[in-house]
Structures are given as structure tokens and as C-alpha cells.
Tab-separated table of C-alpha atoms and ligand atoms in Angstrom:
chain	number	residue	atom	x	y	z
A	1	MET	CA	224.702	-25.548	-191.153
A	2	HIS	CA	227.381	-27.848	-189.894
A	3	PRO	CA	228.803	-30.660	-192.019
A	4	ARG	CA	227.273	-34.085	-191.454
A	5	ALA	CA	230.639	-35.411	-190.195
A	6	THR	CA	230.624	-32.857	-187.354
A	7	VAL	CA	227.079	-33.777	-186.371
A	8	ASP	CA	227.961	-37.489	-186.398
A	9	ARG	CA	231.111	-36.922	-184.392
A	10	ALA	CA	229.224	-34.902	-181.786
A	11	LEU	CA	226.531	-37.563	-181.490
A	12	ARG	CA	229.166	-40.257	-181.082
A	13	LEU	CA	230.873	-38.308	-178.298
A	14	SER	CA	227.517	-37.760	-176.567
A	15	GLU	CA	226.858	-41.462	-176.759
A	16	GLN	CA	230.182	-42.130	-175.134
A	17	GLY	CA	228.909	-40.223	-172.130
A	18	LEU	CA	230.548	-36.808	-172.644
A	19	ILE	CA	228.522	-33.847	-171.459
A	20	ASP	CA	227.314	-31.276	-173.995
A	21	ARG	CA	229.915	-28.708	-172.971
A	22	GLU	CA	232.793	-31.135	-173.614
A	23	VAL	CA	231.308	-32.257	-176.920
A	24	ALA	CA	230.932	-28.629	-177.968
A	25	ARG	CA	234.531	-27.838	-177.069
A	26	ILE	CA	235.926	-30.863	-178.937
A	27	THR	CA	233.865	-30.396	-182.093
A	28	GLY	CA	234.095	-26.590	-182.051
A	29	VAL	CA	230.372	-25.885	-182.171
A	30	SER	CA	228.000	-24.227	-179.715
A	31	ILE	CA	226.522	-26.064	-176.754
A	32	GLY	CA	223.084	-25.258	-178.149
A	33	ALA	CA	223.886	-27.064	-181.405
A	34	VAL	CA	225.099	-30.157	-179.539
A	35	GLN	CA	221.968	-30.102	-177.412
A	36	LYS	CA	219.723	-29.774	-180.439
A	37	TRP	CA	221.403	-32.630	-182.299
A	38	ARG	CA	221.415	-34.850	-179.250
A	39	THR	CA	217.735	-34.366	-178.448
A	40	GLY	CA	216.453	-33.771	-181.964
A	41	HIS	CA	218.068	-36.883	-183.339
A	42	ARG	CA	216.999	-38.900	-180.401
A	43	ARG	CA	213.484	-40.084	-181.122
A	44	THR	CA	213.706	-42.402	-184.066
A	45	PRO	CA	217.389	-43.123	-184.473
A	46	ASP	CA	217.753	-43.832	-180.759
A	47	LYS	CA	215.028	-46.426	-180.990
A	48	GLU	CA	216.756	-47.987	-183.965
A	49	ARG	CA	220.082	-47.735	-182.263
A	50	LYS	CA	218.668	-49.496	-179.217
A	51	HIS	CA	218.012	-52.487	-181.430
A	52	ALA	CA	221.508	-52.277	-182.808
A	53	SER	CA	223.215	-51.909	-179.459
A	54	CYS	CA	224.956	-55.273	-179.199
A	55	PRO	CA	228.490	-55.765	-180.524
A	56	ARG	CA	227.822	-59.511	-180.744
A	57	CYS	CA	224.293	-59.553	-182.205
A	58	HIS	CA	224.297	-56.407	-184.322
A	59	GLY	CA	227.949	-55.713	-184.959
A	60	ALA	CA	227.804	-52.489	-182.904
A	61	LYS	CA	231.268	-51.069	-182.347
A	62	LEU	CA	232.846	-52.290	-179.135
A	63	ASN	CA	235.200	-50.091	-177.130
A	64	GLU	CA	237.763	-52.814	-176.542
A	65	ARG	CA	239.796	-51.040	-173.891
A	66	ALA	CA	236.729	-50.283	-171.799
A	67	TYR	CA	235.605	-53.851	-172.369
A	68	ALA	CA	238.899	-55.371	-171.182
A	69	TYR	CA	238.606	-53.341	-167.959
A	70	LEU	CA	234.927	-54.205	-167.491
A	71	LEU	CA	235.651	-57.900	-168.085
A	72	GLY	CA	238.250	-57.732	-165.315
A	73	LEU	CA	235.729	-56.076	-162.982
A	74	TYR	CA	233.085	-58.643	-163.898
A	75	LEU	CA	235.331	-61.673	-163.405
A	76	GLY	CA	236.725	-60.209	-160.188
A	77	ASP	CA	233.547	-59.345	-158.363
A	78	GLY	CA	230.670	-58.710	-160.741
A	79	HIS	CA	227.534	-60.607	-161.506
A	80	ILE	CA	224.723	-60.777	-163.994
A	81	SER	CA	221.145	-61.337	-162.877
A	82	GLN	CA	218.139	-62.132	-164.999
A	83	HIS	CA	214.997	-60.007	-164.901
A	84	ARG	CA	211.658	-60.021	-166.641
A	85	ARG	CA	211.234	-59.915	-170.406
A	86	GLY	CA	214.684	-61.223	-171.171
A	87	VAL	CA	216.452	-58.277	-169.538
A	88	PHE	CA	219.680	-58.791	-167.610
A	89	ALA	CA	221.427	-56.555	-165.095
A	90	LEU	CA	225.196	-56.344	-164.874
A	91	SER	CA	226.302	-55.319	-161.358
A	92	ILE	CA	229.721	-54.450	-160.067
A	93	ALA	CA	230.117	-54.051	-156.311
A	94	CYS	CA	232.301	-51.006	-155.609
A	95	GLY	CA	233.523	-50.466	-152.063
A	96	ASP	CA	233.040	-46.910	-150.761
A	97	VAL	CA	236.698	-46.800	-149.785
A	98	TRP	CA	237.486	-46.559	-153.496
A	99	PRO	CA	235.397	-43.627	-154.741
A	100	GLY	CA	237.322	-43.520	-158.008
A	101	LEU	CA	236.262	-47.071	-158.760
A	102	ILE	CA	232.577	-46.130	-158.911
A	103	THR	CA	233.288	-43.507	-161.573
A	104	ALA	CA	235.584	-45.859	-163.478
A	105	ALA	CA	233.073	-48.725	-163.398
A	106	LYS	CA	230.236	-46.451	-164.524
A	107	GLY	CA	232.358	-45.060	-167.329
A	108	ALA	CA	233.361	-48.508	-168.571
A	109	MET	CA	229.755	-49.780	-168.561
A	110	ARG	CA	228.578	-46.701	-170.421
A	111	ARG	CA	231.298	-47.052	-173.044
A	112	VAL	CA	230.694	-50.769	-173.554
A	113	MET	CA	226.884	-50.457	-173.772
A	114	PRO	CA	226.236	-46.808	-174.687
A	115	THR	CA	222.507	-47.316	-175.186
A	116	SER	CA	221.891	-48.468	-171.616
A	117	ARG	CA	221.662	-46.222	-168.566
A	118	VAL	CA	224.056	-46.829	-165.706
A	119	PHE	CA	222.866	-46.558	-162.109
A	120	GLY	CA	224.601	-46.398	-158.752
A	121	VAL	CA	222.689	-48.165	-155.985
A	122	GLN	CA	223.905	-47.242	-152.495
A	123	ARG	CA	224.288	-50.204	-150.149
A	124	THR	CA	226.024	-50.540	-146.783
A	125	GLY	CA	229.686	-49.709	-147.274
A	126	MET	CA	229.485	-50.011	-151.036
A	127	THR	CA	227.782	-48.871	-154.191
A	128	GLU	CA	226.437	-51.304	-156.701
A	129	VAL	CA	227.041	-49.998	-160.203
A	130	LYS	CA	224.355	-51.446	-162.384
A	131	SER	CA	223.096	-51.399	-165.940
A	132	TYR	CA	220.244	-53.236	-167.665
A	133	SER	CA	220.403	-54.755	-171.132
A	134	LYS	CA	219.166	-57.830	-172.920
A	135	HIS	CA	222.661	-58.269	-174.266
A	136	TRP	CA	224.948	-58.480	-171.237
A	137	PRO	CA	225.173	-62.285	-171.544
A	138	CYS	CA	226.331	-61.836	-175.167
A	139	LEU	CA	229.259	-59.792	-173.880
A	140	PHE	CA	229.876	-61.961	-170.833
A	141	PRO	CA	229.237	-65.558	-171.926
A	142	GLN	CA	230.758	-66.622	-168.582
A	143	HIS	CA	227.350	-65.825	-167.115
A	144	GLY	CA	225.747	-68.956	-165.688
A	145	PRO	CA	224.035	-70.376	-162.651
A	146	GLY	CA	225.882	-70.481	-159.343
A	147	MET	CA	229.108	-68.865	-158.193
A	148	LYS	CA	231.906	-68.363	-160.703
A	149	HIS	CA	234.328	-70.613	-158.819
A	150	THR	CA	231.910	-73.543	-159.002
A	151	ARG	CA	232.028	-73.671	-162.783
A	152	LYS	CA	234.577	-73.574	-165.555
A	153	ILE	CA	235.468	-70.033	-166.619
A	154	GLU	CA	236.925	-69.828	-170.110
A	155	LEU	CA	237.278	-66.851	-172.379
A	156	ALA	CA	235.709	-66.999	-175.821
A	157	ASP	CA	238.222	-66.521	-178.639
A	158	TRP	CA	237.077	-62.942	-179.303
A	159	GLN	CA	237.444	-62.121	-175.595
A	160	GLN	CA	240.938	-63.605	-175.484
A	161	ILE	CA	241.963	-61.456	-178.440
A	162	ILE	CA	240.803	-58.310	-176.608
A	163	VAL	CA	242.490	-59.348	-173.341
A	164	ASP	CA	245.739	-60.036	-175.227
A	165	ARG	CA	245.452	-56.611	-176.820
A	166	TYR	CA	244.741	-54.788	-173.527
A	167	PRO	CA	246.196	-56.934	-170.725
A	168	GLY	CA	246.874	-53.857	-168.573
A	169	ASP	CA	243.223	-52.797	-168.616
A	170	PHE	CA	242.096	-56.344	-167.897
A	171	VAL	CA	244.420	-56.666	-164.893
A	172	ARG	CA	243.372	-53.221	-163.667
A	173	GLY	CA	239.757	-54.406	-163.675
A	174	LEU	CA	240.611	-57.608	-161.810
A	175	ILE	CA	242.624	-55.804	-159.167
A	176	HIS	CA	240.118	-52.960	-158.739
A	177	SER	CA	237.338	-55.409	-158.032
A	178	ASP	CA	239.031	-58.225	-156.197
A	179	GLY	CA	242.484	-57.020	-155.398
A	180	TYR	CA	244.433	-54.861	-153.080
A	181	ARG	CA	247.506	-52.664	-153.137
A	182	GLY	CA	248.936	-52.311	-149.716
A	183	VAL	CA	252.040	-52.124	-147.665
A	184	ASN	CA	253.815	-55.246	-146.554
A	185	ARG	CA	255.934	-54.862	-143.403
A	186	VAL	CA	258.902	-57.160	-143.059
A	187	ARG	CA	261.155	-57.495	-140.017
A	188	ARG	CA	264.884	-58.063	-140.461
A	189	VAL	CA	267.309	-58.588	-137.622
A	190	LEU	CA	270.745	-57.248	-138.541
A	191	ALA	CA	273.955	-56.819	-136.542
A	192	ASP	CA	272.825	-53.396	-135.339
A	193	GLY	CA	269.436	-54.597	-134.250
A	194	GLU	CA	265.923	-55.003	-135.518
A	195	HIS	CA	264.780	-53.252	-138.690
A	196	TRP	CA	261.351	-52.947	-140.246
A	197	TYR	CA	261.041	-52.546	-143.960
A	198	GLU	CA	257.894	-51.520	-145.749
A	199	TYR	CA	257.228	-52.123	-149.363
A	200	PRO	CA	254.111	-51.973	-151.513
A	201	ARG	CA	252.645	-55.082	-153.022
A	202	TYR	CA	249.593	-56.133	-154.963
A	203	LEU	CA	247.370	-59.019	-154.040
A	204	PHE	CA	244.610	-60.519	-156.151
A	205	SER	CA	242.383	-63.058	-154.487
A	206	ASN	CA	239.774	-65.202	-156.132
A	207	LYS	CA	238.261	-68.602	-155.441
A	208	SER	CA	238.255	-69.572	-159.118
A	209	LEU	CA	241.438	-71.255	-160.320
A	210	ASP	CA	240.407	-70.363	-163.875
A	211	ILE	CA	240.182	-66.648	-163.044
A	212	LEU	CA	243.493	-66.783	-161.144
A	213	ALA	CA	245.053	-68.374	-164.236
A	214	LEU	CA	243.669	-65.604	-166.466
A	215	CYS	CA	245.166	-63.030	-164.110
A	216	GLY	CA	248.523	-64.840	-164.204
A	217	GLN	CA	248.516	-65.002	-168.015
A	218	ALA	CA	247.778	-61.290	-168.325
A	219	LEU	CA	250.557	-60.471	-165.832
A	220	ASP	CA	252.939	-62.647	-167.864
A	221	ARG	CA	251.964	-60.704	-170.940
A	222	LEU	CA	252.846	-57.481	-169.122
A	223	SER	CA	256.132	-59.100	-167.955
A	224	VAL	CA	255.098	-58.515	-164.340
A	225	ALA	CA	256.640	-61.123	-162.020
A	226	TRP	CA	254.080	-62.775	-159.737
A	227	ARG	CA	253.627	-65.809	-157.539
A	228	PHE	CA	250.938	-67.496	-155.496
A	229	ALA	CA	250.959	-66.217	-151.894
A	230	ARG	CA	248.294	-68.817	-151.140
A	231	TRP	CA	246.352	-71.134	-153.417
A	232	ASP	CA	243.728	-68.426	-153.918
A	233	VAL	CA	245.932	-65.309	-153.788
A	234	ILE	CA	248.284	-63.966	-156.449
A	235	SER	CA	250.963	-61.657	-155.140
A	236	VAL	CA	253.092	-59.108	-156.987
A	237	ALA	CA	255.759	-58.001	-154.552
A	238	LYS	CA	259.101	-57.538	-156.310
A	239	ARG	CA	260.038	-53.894	-156.507
A	240	ASP	CA	260.355	-53.833	-160.324
A	241	ALA	CA	257.153	-55.785	-160.754
A	242	VAL	CA	255.201	-53.447	-158.444
A	243	ALA	CA	256.559	-50.415	-160.297
A	244	LEU	CA	255.554	-51.968	-163.628
A	245	LEU	CA	252.080	-52.807	-162.382
A	246	ASP	CA	251.669	-49.325	-160.922
A	247	ALA	CA	251.870	-48.028	-164.479
A	248	PHE	CA	248.843	-50.125	-165.439
A	249	VAL	CA	246.833	-50.261	-162.238
A	250	GLY	CA	248.005	-47.491	-159.960
A	251	PRO	CA	247.469	-47.255	-156.227
A	252	LYS	CA	243.974	-47.411	-154.797
A	253	TYR	CA	242.336	-44.110	-155.358
B	1	ZN	ZN1	223.483	-59.527	-178.108
């Protein structure tokens, strides 16, 4: 017999999306035990848990770091669609050129809404990472009719608190979904002739002034210098600022 605390811990880790082998290693029990707890405890409690899945409606625990990242992905290039019986789908479009993004988006969705399955739907040149729940609009009250840039986007107080706590994760989400880290080439003509310099920079583009402002505020909080390259593009190009942002966002992977 294992102590109740071990069983609970293992179940929590399983819910967070860890495979049985990892859960077994962390909790120091056999894979068989993890499997038995996970499946044996599933029937009733899972049903109950499904009804208690929402951090807003039922006070379920919210993984704030995963949420800050997912909020960035959602505001950058995600959307919520309504389906039958009050069910909503949260979708994040992940370009195939960023394979790591698909895994990261899936992981964040799973951690934010552990009771819902996460799917990857292959489309041309991209994968739509998708999850169904009745409660996505509770977590993303910015959901509404029309495109995000055609309406006011404001964070609820509880969202702002999380973004202020994890600005790096929020910015990482924004840049992963709607941003770019690339090389800027600049030509300088000096006494000894023409020189080309290359330096990395981040760009974040969005048609919503509100979302651009949220990105700017989070960058300020991280003390990352930024400016508008165009009205709809935020640029981080100073060497120190790029290095600082690399620590939070990292190059495209
Ligand atoms: Zn809810």
C-alpha cells in the first residue's frame, strides 16, 4: 500500500500530461501502480472532476505560467469557436516551420485545462492545435464576435495579475504566435568601403492596437527596450534588448 499523498501526487502528475513512466520515476513507485491508479480512479472521480474543471467557475487550480503563455498565443493568433451544446473550441494555428511550437501549444492547453483532450489538426503548412471545453470563454473573456482588432481587447483584473507575474511567458506566447526572430541586414559605407552588418531582432505584428499595447507593457515590465517599426509592428532590435528577450523567448525552434 502506498500512502494517499503518493497516490494523489501521481494522479496530479498524470493529469498534467506526464506519461506513466515519468510519473513512476518521480513518485518512486512502479509503472503498474501508476497505471492502476490512473485507470482505476478514472471512472467516477474523472466525471466529477470534469464538472470541476474550470478555474473560474469551480475554483480549479490554474497553472498560471502555462496560462500566461497560452494567453499570449491566443491573443497573437488564436481563436475560439462555438459548437453545439455550449461547447467551445480553442484553436492555435502553429506553422509547420516551428515544430517546437506545436508541442509547446499542446502542453500549455493541457496544463491549463487538464480535463480536456488536445488535438493536432494538420492543415496546409500548419497544424491547428485544438481543444474543446465549455469553459474556454471563462478563461478567455476576450472571446467575441468578429476579428480581435475590430473590438476592444482588455484584460480582466485576474488576467492582468497573472500577466504581471509572468510577463516573460506572456511575451513568449505573443511572439511564438504572431512574431518573428530574424536577422536584420544593415549596410554601412565606411572609409574603407561598404560593410554589411547582421544582427538579430524580434518583430511582433498585430492589427489590434490593444494587443500591441499589452505586448509593449509586458516588454516594459521585462525592461526590454522596444519601439514601433510600423504602426502595427513592435520591434526589439537593440543588442542588449535582444539578448534579454532571448532569455524569455529564445530563437525560433
Ligand atoms: Zn467556467
